[in-house]
Coordinates of C-alpha atoms in Angstrom, one line a residue:
Chain A
M1 CA -6.8 -65.5 9.9
I2 CA -9.8 -63.6 11.0
R3 CA -12.0 -61.9 8.0
L4 CA -11.9 -58.3 7.9
Q5 CA -15.7 -57.9 8.0
D6 CA -15.8 -60.2 11.2
H7 CA -13.2 -58.3 12.9
L8 CA -15.2 -55.2 12.5
T9 CA -18.1 -56.8 13.5
F10 CA -16.9 -58.3 16.8
T11 CA -15.2 -54.8 17.5
L12 CA -18.4 -53.2 17.0
R13 CA -20.5 -55.7 19.1
S14 CA -17.8 -55.2 21.8
L15 CA -18.5 -51.5 21.7
T16 CA -22.4 -51.4 21.1
R17 CA -22.9 -54.1 23.6
T18 CA -21.1 -53.1 26.7
R19 CA -22.9 -49.6 26.4
F20 CA -21.9 -48.4 29.9
R21 CA -17.9 -48.9 29.2
T22 CA -18.3 -47.6 25.9
T23 CA -20.3 -44.4 26.6
M24 CA -17.8 -43.6 29.6
Q25 CA -14.9 -43.8 27.5
L26 CA -16.5 -41.8 24.8
V27 CA -17.3 -39.1 27.2
A28 CA -14.1 -39.0 28.4
M29 CA -12.8 -38.6 24.8
A30 CA -15.1 -36.1 23.8
I31 CA -14.4 -33.9 27.1
G32 CA -11.0 -33.8 26.3
V33 CA -11.3 -32.9 22.7
L34 CA -14.2 -30.5 23.6
A35 CA -12.0 -28.5 26.1
V36 CA -9.3 -28.1 23.8
V37 CA -11.3 -27.3 20.6
L38 CA -13.5 -24.8 23.0
L39 CA -10.9 -23.1 24.8
T40 CA -8.8 -22.4 22.0
G41 CA -11.4 -21.3 19.7
I42 CA -12.6 -18.8 22.6
G43 CA -8.8 -17.8 23.0
E44 CA -8.3 -17.3 19.3
G45 CA -11.4 -15.4 19.0
G46 CA -10.5 -12.9 21.6
R47 CA -7.0 -12.6 20.0
R48 CA -8.6 -12.1 16.6
F49 CA -10.9 -9.5 17.8
V50 CA -7.7 -7.7 19.4
M51 CA -6.0 -8.0 15.9
A52 CA -9.1 -6.5 13.9
E53 CA -9.2 -3.5 16.3
F54 CA -5.8 -2.9 15.1
A55 CA -6.3 -3.7 11.6
S56 CA -9.2 -1.2 11.6
L57 CA -6.4 1.3 11.7
G58 CA -5.2 0.6 8.2
N59 CA -2.4 -1.1 7.2
D60 CA -1.3 1.8 4.9
V61 CA -1.3 4.5 7.0
L62 CA 1.8 6.0 8.5
V63 CA 1.1 8.6 11.0
M64 CA 3.7 11.5 11.6
L65 CA 4.1 13.4 14.8
P66 CA 6.2 16.4 16.3
G67 CA 9.3 15.5 18.0
R68 CA 11.7 12.6 17.9
K69 CA 11.0 9.6 20.2
E70 CA 14.2 7.9 20.7
T71 CA 14.7 5.1 23.0
T72 CA 18.4 4.7 22.6
G73 CA 19.4 6.9 24.9
G74 CA 22.1 9.5 24.5
L75 CA 22.3 13.4 25.8
P76 CA 19.1 15.5 25.8
P77 CA 19.0 18.3 23.6
L78 CA 21.3 21.2 24.9
T79 CA 20.4 23.6 22.4
G80 CA 17.6 25.0 24.1
E81 CA 15.5 24.9 21.2
G82 CA 12.4 23.2 21.4
T83 CA 11.1 20.8 18.8
R84 CA 9.9 22.6 15.4
D85 CA 6.0 22.3 14.8
I86 CA 5.0 20.5 11.9
T87 CA 3.3 23.2 9.7
L88 CA 0.4 22.7 7.4
E89 CA 2.8 23.6 4.8
D90 CA 4.9 20.7 6.0
A91 CA 2.1 18.4 5.7
Q92 CA 0.9 19.6 2.2
S93 CA 4.9 19.4 1.0
L94 CA 4.3 15.5 1.6
M95 CA 1.7 15.3 -1.3
R96 CA 4.7 15.8 -3.6
I97 CA 6.4 12.6 -2.6
S98 CA 5.5 10.1 -5.2
G99 CA 3.4 7.0 -3.2
V100 CA 1.7 9.4 -1.0
E101 CA -1.9 8.7 -1.7
R102 CA -3.5 11.0 0.8
I103 CA -2.5 12.9 3.8
A104 CA -4.9 14.4 6.5
P105 CA -3.3 17.2 8.8
I106 CA -4.9 16.9 12.6
V107 CA -5.0 19.6 15.4
V108 CA -7.0 18.6 18.3
G109 CA -8.2 20.4 21.3
I110 CA -10.9 20.8 23.9
S111 CA -13.4 23.9 22.9
R112 CA -16.7 25.1 24.7
L113 CA -19.6 24.5 22.1
S114 CA -22.7 26.7 22.3
I115 CA -26.1 26.5 20.9
S116 CA -28.5 29.1 21.8
G117 CA -27.5 29.6 25.3
L118 CA -26.6 25.8 26.1
S119 CA -23.0 25.1 26.0
R120 CA -20.5 22.4 26.9
D121 CA -16.9 21.5 26.3
S122 CA -16.1 18.8 23.4
L123 CA -13.5 17.3 21.7
V124 CA -12.6 19.4 18.6
L125 CA -10.7 18.2 15.7
G126 CA -9.4 20.1 12.6
T127 CA -8.6 18.2 9.5
T128 CA -9.2 17.9 5.7
E129 CA -11.8 15.7 3.8
D130 CA -9.4 13.1 3.2
F131 CA -9.3 12.3 6.8
F132 CA -12.7 10.7 6.6
S133 CA -11.7 8.4 3.8
I134 CA -8.4 7.7 5.4
R135 CA -10.1 6.5 8.3
D136 CA -13.2 5.1 6.6
L137 CA -15.7 7.1 8.3
A138 CA -19.1 7.1 6.9
F139 CA -22.2 9.8 7.2
S140 CA -25.4 9.3 8.3
Q141 CA -26.4 12.7 7.3
G142 CA -25.3 15.1 5.2
Q143 CA -21.2 14.6 3.7
A144 CA -17.7 16.0 4.2
F145 CA -16.7 19.5 3.8
T146 CA -18.3 20.8 0.7
T147 CA -15.8 23.8 0.0
R148 CA -12.3 23.8 -1.0
E149 CA -9.5 24.5 1.3
G150 CA -8.5 28.2 1.2
S151 CA -12.1 29.6 0.3
R152 CA -13.2 32.5 2.8
S153 CA -16.5 31.0 3.8
R154 CA -15.7 27.5 5.6
S155 CA -17.9 27.9 8.1
E156 CA -18.7 24.3 8.3
C157 CA -18.4 21.5 10.8
I158 CA -19.4 17.7 11.3
L159 CA -20.7 16.0 14.5
G160 CA -20.0 12.5 16.0
A161 CA -22.9 10.6 16.4
T162 CA -23.1 10.8 20.2
L163 CA -22.2 14.3 20.3
R164 CA -25.1 15.1 17.8
D165 CA -27.5 13.2 20.1
E166 CA -26.3 15.1 23.1
L167 CA -26.5 18.6 21.5
F168 CA -29.8 18.5 19.7
G169 CA -31.7 15.2 20.9
P170 CA -34.5 14.5 18.5
K171 CA -34.1 17.9 16.8
R172 CA -32.7 18.3 13.4
A173 CA -28.9 19.0 13.4
L174 CA -28.2 19.4 10.0
G175 CA -27.7 23.0 8.9
Q176 CA -28.0 24.3 12.4
W177 CA -25.5 26.8 13.7
I178 CA -23.1 26.4 16.4
N179 CA -20.7 28.4 18.3
V180 CA -17.0 27.0 18.8
A181 CA -15.5 29.3 20.9
D182 CA -15.5 32.6 18.9
Y183 CA -16.3 30.7 15.8
R184 CA -19.6 29.7 14.0
C185 CA -20.1 26.8 12.1
R186 CA -23.1 25.4 10.2
V187 CA -23.5 21.6 10.6
T188 CA -23.2 20.0 7.5
G189 CA -22.8 16.3 8.5
V190 CA -23.0 13.8 11.3
L191 CA -20.9 10.6 11.4
T192 CA -22.1 7.4 11.9
D193 CA -21.3 5.5 15.2
S194 CA -17.8 3.8 14.2
G195 CA -16.9 3.6 17.9
T196 CA -13.3 4.4 19.0
G197 CA -9.9 4.2 17.3
F198 CA -6.7 5.6 17.5
G199 CA -7.3 7.2 20.9
F200 CA -10.0 9.6 19.8
D201 CA -13.7 8.9 20.4
M202 CA -15.0 9.9 17.0
S203 CA -18.5 9.9 18.1
N204 CA -17.7 12.7 20.7
A205 CA -16.1 15.2 18.3
L206 CA -16.7 18.1 16.5
I207 CA -14.7 18.1 13.3
L208 CA -13.8 21.2 11.6
P209 CA -11.6 22.2 8.5
V210 CA -8.0 22.4 9.9
D211 CA -7.4 25.8 9.0
N212 CA -10.4 27.1 11.2
A213 CA -9.2 24.7 13.8
M214 CA -5.8 26.1 13.6
Q215 CA -7.2 29.8 14.3
I216 CA -9.2 28.8 17.2
F217 CA -6.5 27.2 19.1
N218 CA -4.1 29.3 18.0
T219 CA -1.5 27.1 16.8
E220 CA 1.0 26.9 13.9
G221 CA 1.8 23.3 14.5
L222 CA -0.2 20.0 13.7
F223 CA -0.8 17.6 16.5
R224 CA -0.5 14.6 13.6
V225 CA -0.3 14.1 10.0
M226 CA -1.8 10.8 8.7
I227 CA -0.1 9.8 5.5
Q228 CA -1.9 7.1 3.4
I229 CA 0.5 5.7 1.0
E230 CA -0.2 3.6 -2.1
N231 CA 1.7 0.5 -1.7
I232 CA 1.6 -1.3 1.6
D233 CA 4.8 -3.2 0.6
A234 CA 6.3 0.2 0.6
V235 CA 6.3 1.2 4.3
P236 CA 10.0 1.3 5.2
A237 CA 10.8 3.3 1.8
M238 CA 8.0 5.7 2.5
T239 CA 9.1 6.2 6.0
T240 CA 12.5 7.3 4.9
A241 CA 11.1 9.4 2.1
V242 CA 8.8 11.3 4.4
E243 CA 11.7 11.5 6.9
Q244 CA 14.2 12.9 4.2
Q245 CA 11.4 15.5 3.1
M246 CA 11.1 16.8 6.7
K247 CA 14.6 16.9 7.2
L248 CA 15.1 19.0 4.3
R249 CA 12.3 21.4 5.3
H250 CA 13.5 21.7 8.7
D251 CA 17.2 22.6 8.2
G252 CA 18.4 19.3 8.4
Q253 CA 17.1 18.1 11.7
L254 CA 15.2 15.4 11.7
D255 CA 12.6 16.2 14.7
I256 CA 9.7 14.2 13.6
T257 CA 8.3 10.6 14.7
I258 CA 7.0 8.4 12.2
V259 CA 4.8 5.5 13.8
T260 CA 4.1 2.9 11.2
P261 CA 1.4 0.2 11.4
D262 CA 4.2 -2.4 12.2
S263 CA 5.8 -0.3 15.2
L264 CA 2.0 -0.1 16.5
L265 CA 1.6 -3.5 15.9
S266 CA 5.0 -4.4 17.4
A267 CA 4.1 -2.0 20.7
F268 CA 1.1 -4.4 21.3
N269 CA 3.0 -7.4 20.5
N270 CA 3.9 -8.6 23.8
V271 CA 0.3 -8.5 24.7
L272 CA -0.8 -10.3 21.8
L273 CA 2.2 -13.0 22.4
I274 CA 1.0 -13.4 26.0
M275 CA -2.3 -14.1 24.9
T276 CA -1.3 -16.6 22.4
F277 CA 0.8 -18.3 25.1
S278 CA -1.8 -18.4 27.3
V279 CA -4.4 -20.0 24.8
A280 CA -1.5 -22.7 24.0
G281 CA -0.9 -23.3 27.6
I282 CA -4.7 -23.7 28.1
A283 CA -4.8 -26.1 25.3
A284 CA -1.8 -28.0 26.4
I285 CA -3.3 -28.5 29.8
S286 CA -6.7 -29.7 28.2
L287 CA -5.0 -31.9 26.0
L288 CA -3.0 -33.3 29.1
V289 CA -6.4 -34.1 31.3
A290 CA -8.0 -35.5 28.1
G291 CA -5.1 -37.8 27.7
V292 CA -5.3 -38.8 31.2
L293 CA -8.9 -39.5 30.9
I294 CA -8.6 -41.5 28.2
M295 CA -5.8 -43.4 29.5
N296 CA -7.6 -44.6 32.9
M297 CA -10.8 -45.3 30.7
T298 CA -8.8 -47.6 28.4
L299 CA -6.8 -49.3 31.2
I300 CA -9.8 -49.8 33.0
G301 CA -11.5 -51.6 30.1
V302 CA -8.4 -53.7 29.1
A303 CA -7.8 -55.0 32.9
Q304 CA -11.6 -56.2 32.5
R305 CA -10.8 -58.2 29.4
R306 CA -8.0 -59.7 30.3
A307 CA -9.7 -63.1 30.6
E308 CA -11.2 -62.6 27.3
I309 CA -7.9 -62.1 25.8
G310 CA -7.0 -65.3 27.2
L311 CA -10.4 -67.2 26.0
L312 CA -9.6 -65.7 22.5
K313 CA -5.8 -67.1 22.6
A314 CA -7.2 -70.5 23.6
L315 CA -9.8 -70.4 20.9
G316 CA -7.1 -70.1 18.4
A317 CA -6.5 -66.4 18.1
S318 CA -2.7 -65.5 17.6
S319 CA -1.2 -62.6 19.8
K320 CA -1.2 -60.6 16.7
E321 CA -5.0 -60.7 16.2
V322 CA -5.8 -60.1 19.8
R323 CA -3.9 -57.1 19.7
L324 CA -5.4 -55.9 16.4
L325 CA -8.8 -56.5 17.8
F326 CA -8.1 -54.1 20.8
I327 CA -6.1 -51.5 18.7
T328 CA -9.3 -51.4 16.2
E329 CA -11.6 -51.0 19.1
A330 CA -9.6 -48.4 20.7
T331 CA -9.1 -46.3 17.6
L332 CA -13.0 -46.6 16.5
L333 CA -13.8 -45.3 20.4
A334 CA -10.9 -42.6 20.1
T335 CA -12.2 -41.4 16.7
S336 CA -15.6 -41.2 17.1
G337 CA -15.1 -39.7 20.8
A338 CA -12.9 -36.8 19.1
V339 CA -15.3 -36.3 16.4
L340 CA -18.0 -36.0 18.8
G341 CA -16.2 -33.6 21.2
M342 CA -15.3 -31.6 18.4
L343 CA -18.8 -31.3 16.9
I344 CA -20.2 -30.3 20.4
A345 CA -17.5 -27.6 20.4
E346 CA -18.0 -26.1 16.9
F347 CA -21.9 -26.1 17.8
I348 CA -21.2 -24.1 21.1
L349 CA -18.7 -21.9 19.1
W350 CA -21.6 -21.2 16.5
G351 CA -23.7 -20.1 19.4
L352 CA -21.2 -18.0 20.9
R353 CA -20.7 -16.3 17.2
F354 CA -24.4 -15.7 17.3
K355 CA -24.6 -14.1 20.1
F356 CA -21.5 -11.7 20.1
P357 CA -21.1 -11.3 16.4
E358 CA -18.3 -9.3 16.9
V359 CA -16.1 -11.7 18.2
P360 CA -14.6 -14.0 15.6
F361 CA -14.8 -17.1 17.7
A362 CA -13.4 -19.9 15.6
T363 CA -10.8 -23.0 16.4
P364 CA -7.5 -22.6 14.4
L365 CA -7.0 -25.7 12.4
W366 CA -4.0 -26.7 14.4
A367 CA -5.8 -27.1 17.9
S368 CA -8.3 -29.3 16.3
V369 CA -5.7 -31.5 14.6
S370 CA -3.5 -31.8 17.4
A371 CA -6.7 -32.5 19.8
I372 CA -8.0 -35.4 17.6
G373 CA -4.2 -36.6 17.1
V374 CA -3.6 -36.4 20.8
S375 CA -6.8 -38.2 22.0
A376 CA -6.3 -40.6 19.1
I377 CA -2.7 -41.4 19.9
A378 CA -3.5 -41.5 23.6
G379 CA -6.4 -43.8 23.1
I380 CA -4.7 -46.2 20.9
L381 CA -1.4 -46.1 22.8
F382 CA -3.1 -46.5 26.2
S383 CA -4.9 -49.7 24.9
W384 CA -1.9 -50.9 23.1
I385 CA 0.4 -51.2 25.8
P386 CA -2.2 -53.1 28.2
A387 CA -3.3 -55.3 25.3
Q388 CA 0.3 -56.0 24.3
K389 CA 0.9 -57.2 27.8
A390 CA -2.0 -59.3 28.1
A391 CA -1.6 -60.6 24.6
K392 CA 2.0 -61.8 25.6
L393 CA 0.8 -63.6 28.8
P394 CA 0.5 -67.4 28.4
P395 CA -3.4 -67.8 27.7
V396 CA -3.5 -70.3 30.9
L397 CA -2.6 -67.5 33.3
A398 CA -5.0 -65.0 31.6
L399 CA -7.9 -67.5 31.8
Q400 CA -7.2 -67.6 35.3
A401 CA -7.9 -64.1 35.7
Q402 CA -11.5 -65.0 35.3
A403 CA -11.6 -68.3 37.3
G404 CA -12.7 -66.4 40.1
K405 CA -15.8 -64.9 38.5
Chain B
M1 CA -6.3 -79.7 6.5
T2 CA -6.5 -83.2 5.3
E3 CA -8.3 -85.5 7.3
A4 CA -5.2 -87.7 8.3
M5 CA -3.6 -84.7 9.9
K6 CA -6.6 -84.4 11.9
T7 CA -6.1 -87.2 14.4
G8 CA -5.6 -86.4 18.2
A9 CA -2.7 -88.8 18.4
I10 CA -0.6 -87.6 21.4
K11 CA 3.2 -88.4 22.3
V12 CA 4.4 -86.9 25.5
R13 CA 8.1 -87.7 26.3
G14 CA 9.8 -86.3 29.6
V15 CA 8.1 -83.2 30.0
H16 CA 8.8 -81.3 33.2
R17 CA 7.2 -78.0 34.1
R18 CA 8.2 -76.1 37.1
F19 CA 6.6 -72.7 38.7
Q20 CA 8.2 -70.3 41.0
L21 CA 6.1 -69.6 43.9
G22 CA 8.0 -66.9 46.1
D23 CA 11.5 -68.5 46.8
Q24 CA 9.8 -72.0 46.3
T25 CA 9.9 -73.9 43.0
V26 CA 6.7 -76.0 42.5
H27 CA 7.3 -78.9 40.3
A28 CA 3.9 -79.3 38.6
L29 CA 4.7 -81.6 35.9
N30 CA 7.6 -84.4 36.6
D31 CA 8.9 -86.4 33.8
I32 CA 5.5 -87.0 32.0
N33 CA 5.5 -89.7 29.3
L34 CA 2.1 -90.6 27.8
D35 CA 0.9 -92.1 24.5
I36 CA -2.6 -91.4 23.5
T37 CA -4.3 -93.0 20.5
Q38 CA -7.2 -91.1 18.9
G39 CA -10.8 -92.0 20.5
E40 CA -9.6 -92.7 23.8
Y41 CA -11.5 -91.8 27.0
I42 CA -9.2 -90.8 29.6
S43 CA -9.8 -89.3 33.2
V44 CA -7.1 -87.6 35.4
M45 CA -7.6 -87.8 38.9
G46 CA -5.6 -86.7 42.0
P47 CA -5.7 -84.4 44.8
S48 CA -5.6 -80.8 44.5
G49 CA -2.2 -79.3 43.4
S50 CA -1.1 -82.6 41.9
G51 CA -0.8 -81.2 38.6
K52 CA -3.7 -82.3 36.7
S53 CA -4.9 -79.1 35.7
T54 CA -1.2 -78.2 34.6
L55 CA -1.1 -81.5 32.5
L56 CA -4.4 -80.4 30.8
N57 CA -3.2 -76.9 29.9
M58 CA -0.1 -78.4 28.5
L59 CA -2.0 -80.9 26.5
G60 CA -4.1 -78.0 25.3
L61 CA -1.0 -75.9 24.4
L62 CA -2.2 -73.4 26.8
D63 CA 1.0 -73.8 28.6
V64 CA 4.5 -74.7 27.2
P65 CA 6.9 -77.6 28.9
D66 CA 10.0 -76.5 30.3
E67 CA 11.7 -79.4 28.8
G68 CA 10.6 -82.6 27.1
E69 CA 8.6 -83.4 23.7
Y70 CA 5.2 -83.0 23.0
W71 CA 3.9 -84.5 19.8
L72 CA 0.4 -83.7 18.4
A73 CA -0.8 -84.8 15.0
G74 CA 2.7 -85.8 14.0
E75 CA 4.8 -82.7 15.2
D76 CA 6.5 -81.8 18.1
T77 CA 4.7 -78.4 19.7
V78 CA 7.5 -77.6 22.3
P79 CA 9.6 -75.8 19.9
M80 CA 6.7 -73.9 18.1
S81 CA 6.1 -70.1 18.1
E82 CA 3.1 -68.9 20.1
E83 CA 1.3 -67.9 16.7
A84 CA 1.8 -71.6 15.4
R85 CA 0.7 -73.0 18.6
A86 CA -2.6 -70.9 18.6
G87 CA -3.3 -72.3 15.2
Y88 CA -2.8 -75.8 16.5
R89 CA -5.2 -74.9 19.3
R90 CA -7.9 -73.5 17.1
D91 CA -7.8 -76.7 14.5
H92 CA -6.9 -79.7 16.9
I93 CA -8.3 -78.9 20.5
G94 CA -11.6 -78.1 22.1
F95 CA -11.7 -76.6 25.7
V96 CA -14.4 -77.3 28.1
F97 CA -13.9 -75.1 31.1
Q98 CA -15.4 -75.6 34.8
S99 CA -16.5 -71.9 34.6
Y100 CA -17.7 -71.9 31.1
H101 CA -15.5 -69.1 29.8
L102 CA -18.3 -67.5 27.5
V103 CA -18.0 -64.0 26.2
P104 CA -20.8 -62.3 28.2
R105 CA -21.9 -59.8 25.5
L106 CA -22.1 -62.4 22.8
S107 CA -25.3 -64.6 22.4
A108 CA -25.0 -68.3 22.6
R109 CA -24.9 -68.8 18.8
E110 CA -21.9 -65.9 18.5
N111 CA -20.2 -67.8 21.4
M112 CA -20.3 -71.2 19.3
E113 CA -19.0 -69.2 16.1
L114 CA -16.0 -67.6 17.7
P115 CA -13.5 -70.1 16.8
M116 CA -14.8 -70.3 13.3
V117 CA -14.8 -66.3 13.1
L118 CA -11.2 -66.2 14.3
A119 CA -10.3 -69.2 11.8
G120 CA -11.7 -66.9 9.0
I121 CA -14.4 -68.9 7.8
P122 CA -16.9 -67.4 5.7
P123 CA -20.3 -66.7 7.1
A124 CA -22.3 -69.1 4.9
E125 CA -19.9 -71.9 5.7
R126 CA -20.5 -71.1 9.4
R127 CA -24.1 -70.9 9.2
K128 CA -24.0 -74.3 7.7
R129 CA -22.0 -75.9 10.6
L130 CA -23.8 -74.3 13.2
A131 CA -27.1 -75.2 12.6
P132 CA -26.4 -79.0 13.3
V133 CA -24.6 -78.5 16.1
I134 CA -27.3 -76.2 17.9
Q135 CA -29.8 -78.8 17.4
R136 CA -27.9 -81.5 18.6
L137 CA -27.3 -79.5 21.7
G138 CA -31.0 -78.8 22.3
L139 CA -30.2 -75.2 22.0
T140 CA -32.5 -74.0 19.3
E141 CA -34.6 -72.0 21.5
R142 CA -31.9 -70.4 23.3
A143 CA -29.3 -69.8 20.6
D144 CA -30.0 -66.1 20.7
H145 CA -29.9 -65.7 24.4
K146 CA -26.6 -64.1 26.2
P147 CA -25.1 -66.4 28.3
E148 CA -26.7 -64.5 31.6
Q149 CA -30.1 -65.7 30.6
L150 CA -29.0 -69.4 30.3
S151 CA -28.8 -72.1 32.7
G152 CA -25.7 -73.4 34.0
G153 CA -26.1 -76.5 31.9
Q154 CA -27.0 -74.7 29.0
R155 CA -23.9 -72.6 29.3
Q156 CA -21.8 -75.8 29.4
R157 CA -23.6 -77.1 26.5
V158 CA -22.8 -73.8 24.7
A159 CA -19.2 -74.1 25.7
I160 CA -19.0 -77.7 24.4
G161 CA -20.7 -76.5 21.2
R162 CA -17.9 -73.9 20.9
A163 CA -15.1 -76.8 21.7
I164 CA -16.5 -79.2 18.9
I165 CA -17.5 -76.6 16.2
M166 CA -13.9 -76.6 14.3
Q167 CA -14.3 -80.6 14.3
A168 CA -11.2 -80.8 16.7
P169 CA -10.1 -84.3 17.3
L170 CA -9.2 -83.7 20.7
L171 CA -11.7 -82.6 23.5
L172 CA -10.0 -81.3 27.0
A173 CA -12.7 -80.9 30.0
D174 CA -11.6 -79.5 33.1
E175 CA -14.1 -80.2 35.9
P176 CA -16.6 -79.9 33.3
T177 CA -19.3 -80.5 36.0
G178 CA -18.1 -78.8 38.7
N179 CA -20.3 -75.9 38.7
L180 CA -23.5 -78.1 37.5
D181 CA -26.1 -79.8 39.6
T182 CA -26.6 -83.6 39.5
H183 CA -29.1 -83.6 36.8
S184 CA -27.3 -81.1 34.2
G185 CA -23.9 -82.7 35.2
A186 CA -25.3 -86.0 34.1
D187 CA -26.6 -84.4 30.6
V188 CA -23.3 -82.9 30.0
V189 CA -21.2 -86.0 30.8
E190 CA -23.6 -87.8 28.5
L191 CA -23.0 -85.5 25.7
L192 CA -19.2 -85.6 26.1
E193 CA -19.4 -89.5 26.1
E194 CA -21.7 -89.4 22.9
L195 CA -19.2 -87.5 21.3
N196 CA -16.4 -89.6 22.3
A197 CA -18.3 -92.7 21.1
Q198 CA -18.3 -90.9 17.4
G199 CA -14.3 -91.1 17.7
I200 CA -13.2 -87.8 19.5
T201 CA -10.3 -88.2 22.0
L202 CA -12.0 -87.2 25.3
I203 CA -9.7 -86.1 28.3
V204 CA -11.4 -85.3 31.6
V205 CA -9.9 -83.7 34.6
T206 CA -12.0 -84.1 37.7
H207 CA -12.0 -84.7 41.6
D208 CA -15.0 -86.6 41.4
M209 CA -14.6 -90.4 41.6
A210 CA -17.8 -91.4 39.9
L211 CA -17.0 -89.2 36.7
G212 CA -13.5 -90.4 36.6
Q213 CA -14.6 -94.1 36.9
R214 CA -16.5 -94.0 33.8
A215 CA -13.4 -93.3 31.8
K216 CA -11.9 -96.6 30.2
R217 CA -8.3 -95.4 30.9
R218 CA -7.8 -93.7 34.3
L219 CA -4.5 -91.7 35.3
R220 CA -3.6 -90.8 38.6
M221 CA -1.5 -88.0 39.6
V222 CA 0.4 -87.1 42.6
D223 CA 2.9 -84.4 43.0
G224 CA 3.2 -83.7 39.5
A225 CA 4.0 -87.6 38.3
I226 CA 1.4 -90.1 36.8
V227 CA 1.5 -92.6 39.5
S228 CA -1.0 -95.0 37.7
D229 CA -2.3 -95.5 34.4
D230 CA -5.1 -98.2 34.1
T231 CA -7.0 -99.1 31.4
F232 CA -10.2 -100.8 32.3
A233 CA -12.0 -103.3 29.5
I234 CA -15.3 -103.0 31.0
P235 CA -17.4 -100.3 29.4
P236 CA -18.5 -97.3 31.6
T237 CA -21.2 -98.3 34.2
E238 CA -24.7 -96.8 33.8
E239 CA -25.2 -95.3 36.8
P240 CA -25.4 -91.3 36.9
A241 CA -22.5 -89.3 36.9
V242 CA -21.7 -87.1 40.2

């Protein structure tokens, strides 16, 4: 029986001394694994980027809007009465429900801003200071509303980053007065640029205390109420509690809709699912391509070495030993090719992360594992079958394969 | 492995081998009976297709008869498993082929070492056994060259080195000079006969009358059967082979 060390030496020699064949097989294997790891890494990065965008909304925030949105059909309301507004009092009453940490009533409108004769239209948002903590908004200058609700002198406003630049340019904004329709307010804070989220581009908005905004827009009804709850696991219970409270206040009618983070996510679920499926599909195709590449290279290798199999048998190797030699070789080759491909892919992904830091390019473990698994299995299987065949041949026939050489 | 078992005594009884070529059956070996004692020098001659190579393959356990018995070193090899036959080939038989059959990526030394590697002999022992063989074959200078860097005669000497490294009692040579020029052919024949003189059984298959007639015992085959089996008392002539 051949010694283990000699077995390995023989295998390594056959790899290192037939450089062209070894290189080609290594390249085939590496490309296959590279394709899978890289593609799934990019796909997964995109998927996680989208997920993170949704997560920025906050998992613990329920959003209440007026009107009942039903998708279950049924007759339209015949009472002739429109949906009732959510008033500021309705919103404040939610604070009495235990488990509610913060609420932020929101009114939204477009209004004309003017400073010293210049004017433009802008998104105007009315809310309370809790809004900033719910949405995790930070200030580059100044701070949130300084005076308490209900006080008479609340003529304050906060600017989004873009709006500040457009209105004031290089000049100082803090402490300046702005006319919002017929209302004057002093700039007390500027937001850092936090991008979009939840449908509003905060960097283009002017934010006022909610009661002032309701006066400007002459409305009793709120556009949204954001409700931050204490316990993420209590989302269904809190939804019911808020609905009960509102029903009580609206004469037994459930005329509000609560959007939970889950329902938001499930609305986008199809998109995410399709994305996941396409990533999986790309991975599957690359794996297939890798398998075929590996199969071809290995088949050629074994066909070329049929004579050698015959010779080894004539020199006294048993069929089992001959098979084992080939399997070892294929395994070594497949493993190093796979590792090589994975390293290159990880290197490229690292480069991508470096270039686009906001997208978390990373290959999920299942993709790396299955890429290496499939290429190893393909490499071993497709050298096993021909090696098996060659080993079964009577040595004399295998030897004749070389006779013409 | 005791020395008593390492004899090349051969007993062949009623061996047949048929090949299917299309819808035609070729009777490559037809009722072969043969007794060979250790140390004989035998040549096998005959026209192409007479079955001499098949006979050699069969004697070398590279091929299995369809029927009959083939006794080697006191055991019938026909019912053996392929694995057991592989062990027998390794320990009892050395091959020398017309086209050398060296592993191209291995050096001369490594090619000669290969049977010992397959037999699981430790490296120190392998080196000890290789040194005298390499010296005797005159390959000291070329031992680390690849086959492609060697001349035909040198390649065949490497193949002979590989065939005798396991100290097999039986050496089978299939047209050993077929690919060589006159001078290297004579060299190789001389080497083979030297080994025979030291007690190894040598069976040479050849087309070449001159080479065939150097053997004391000459078999002639036609259509798969041995038609003559003559033993000559005279020693081999001194004229060069080929």
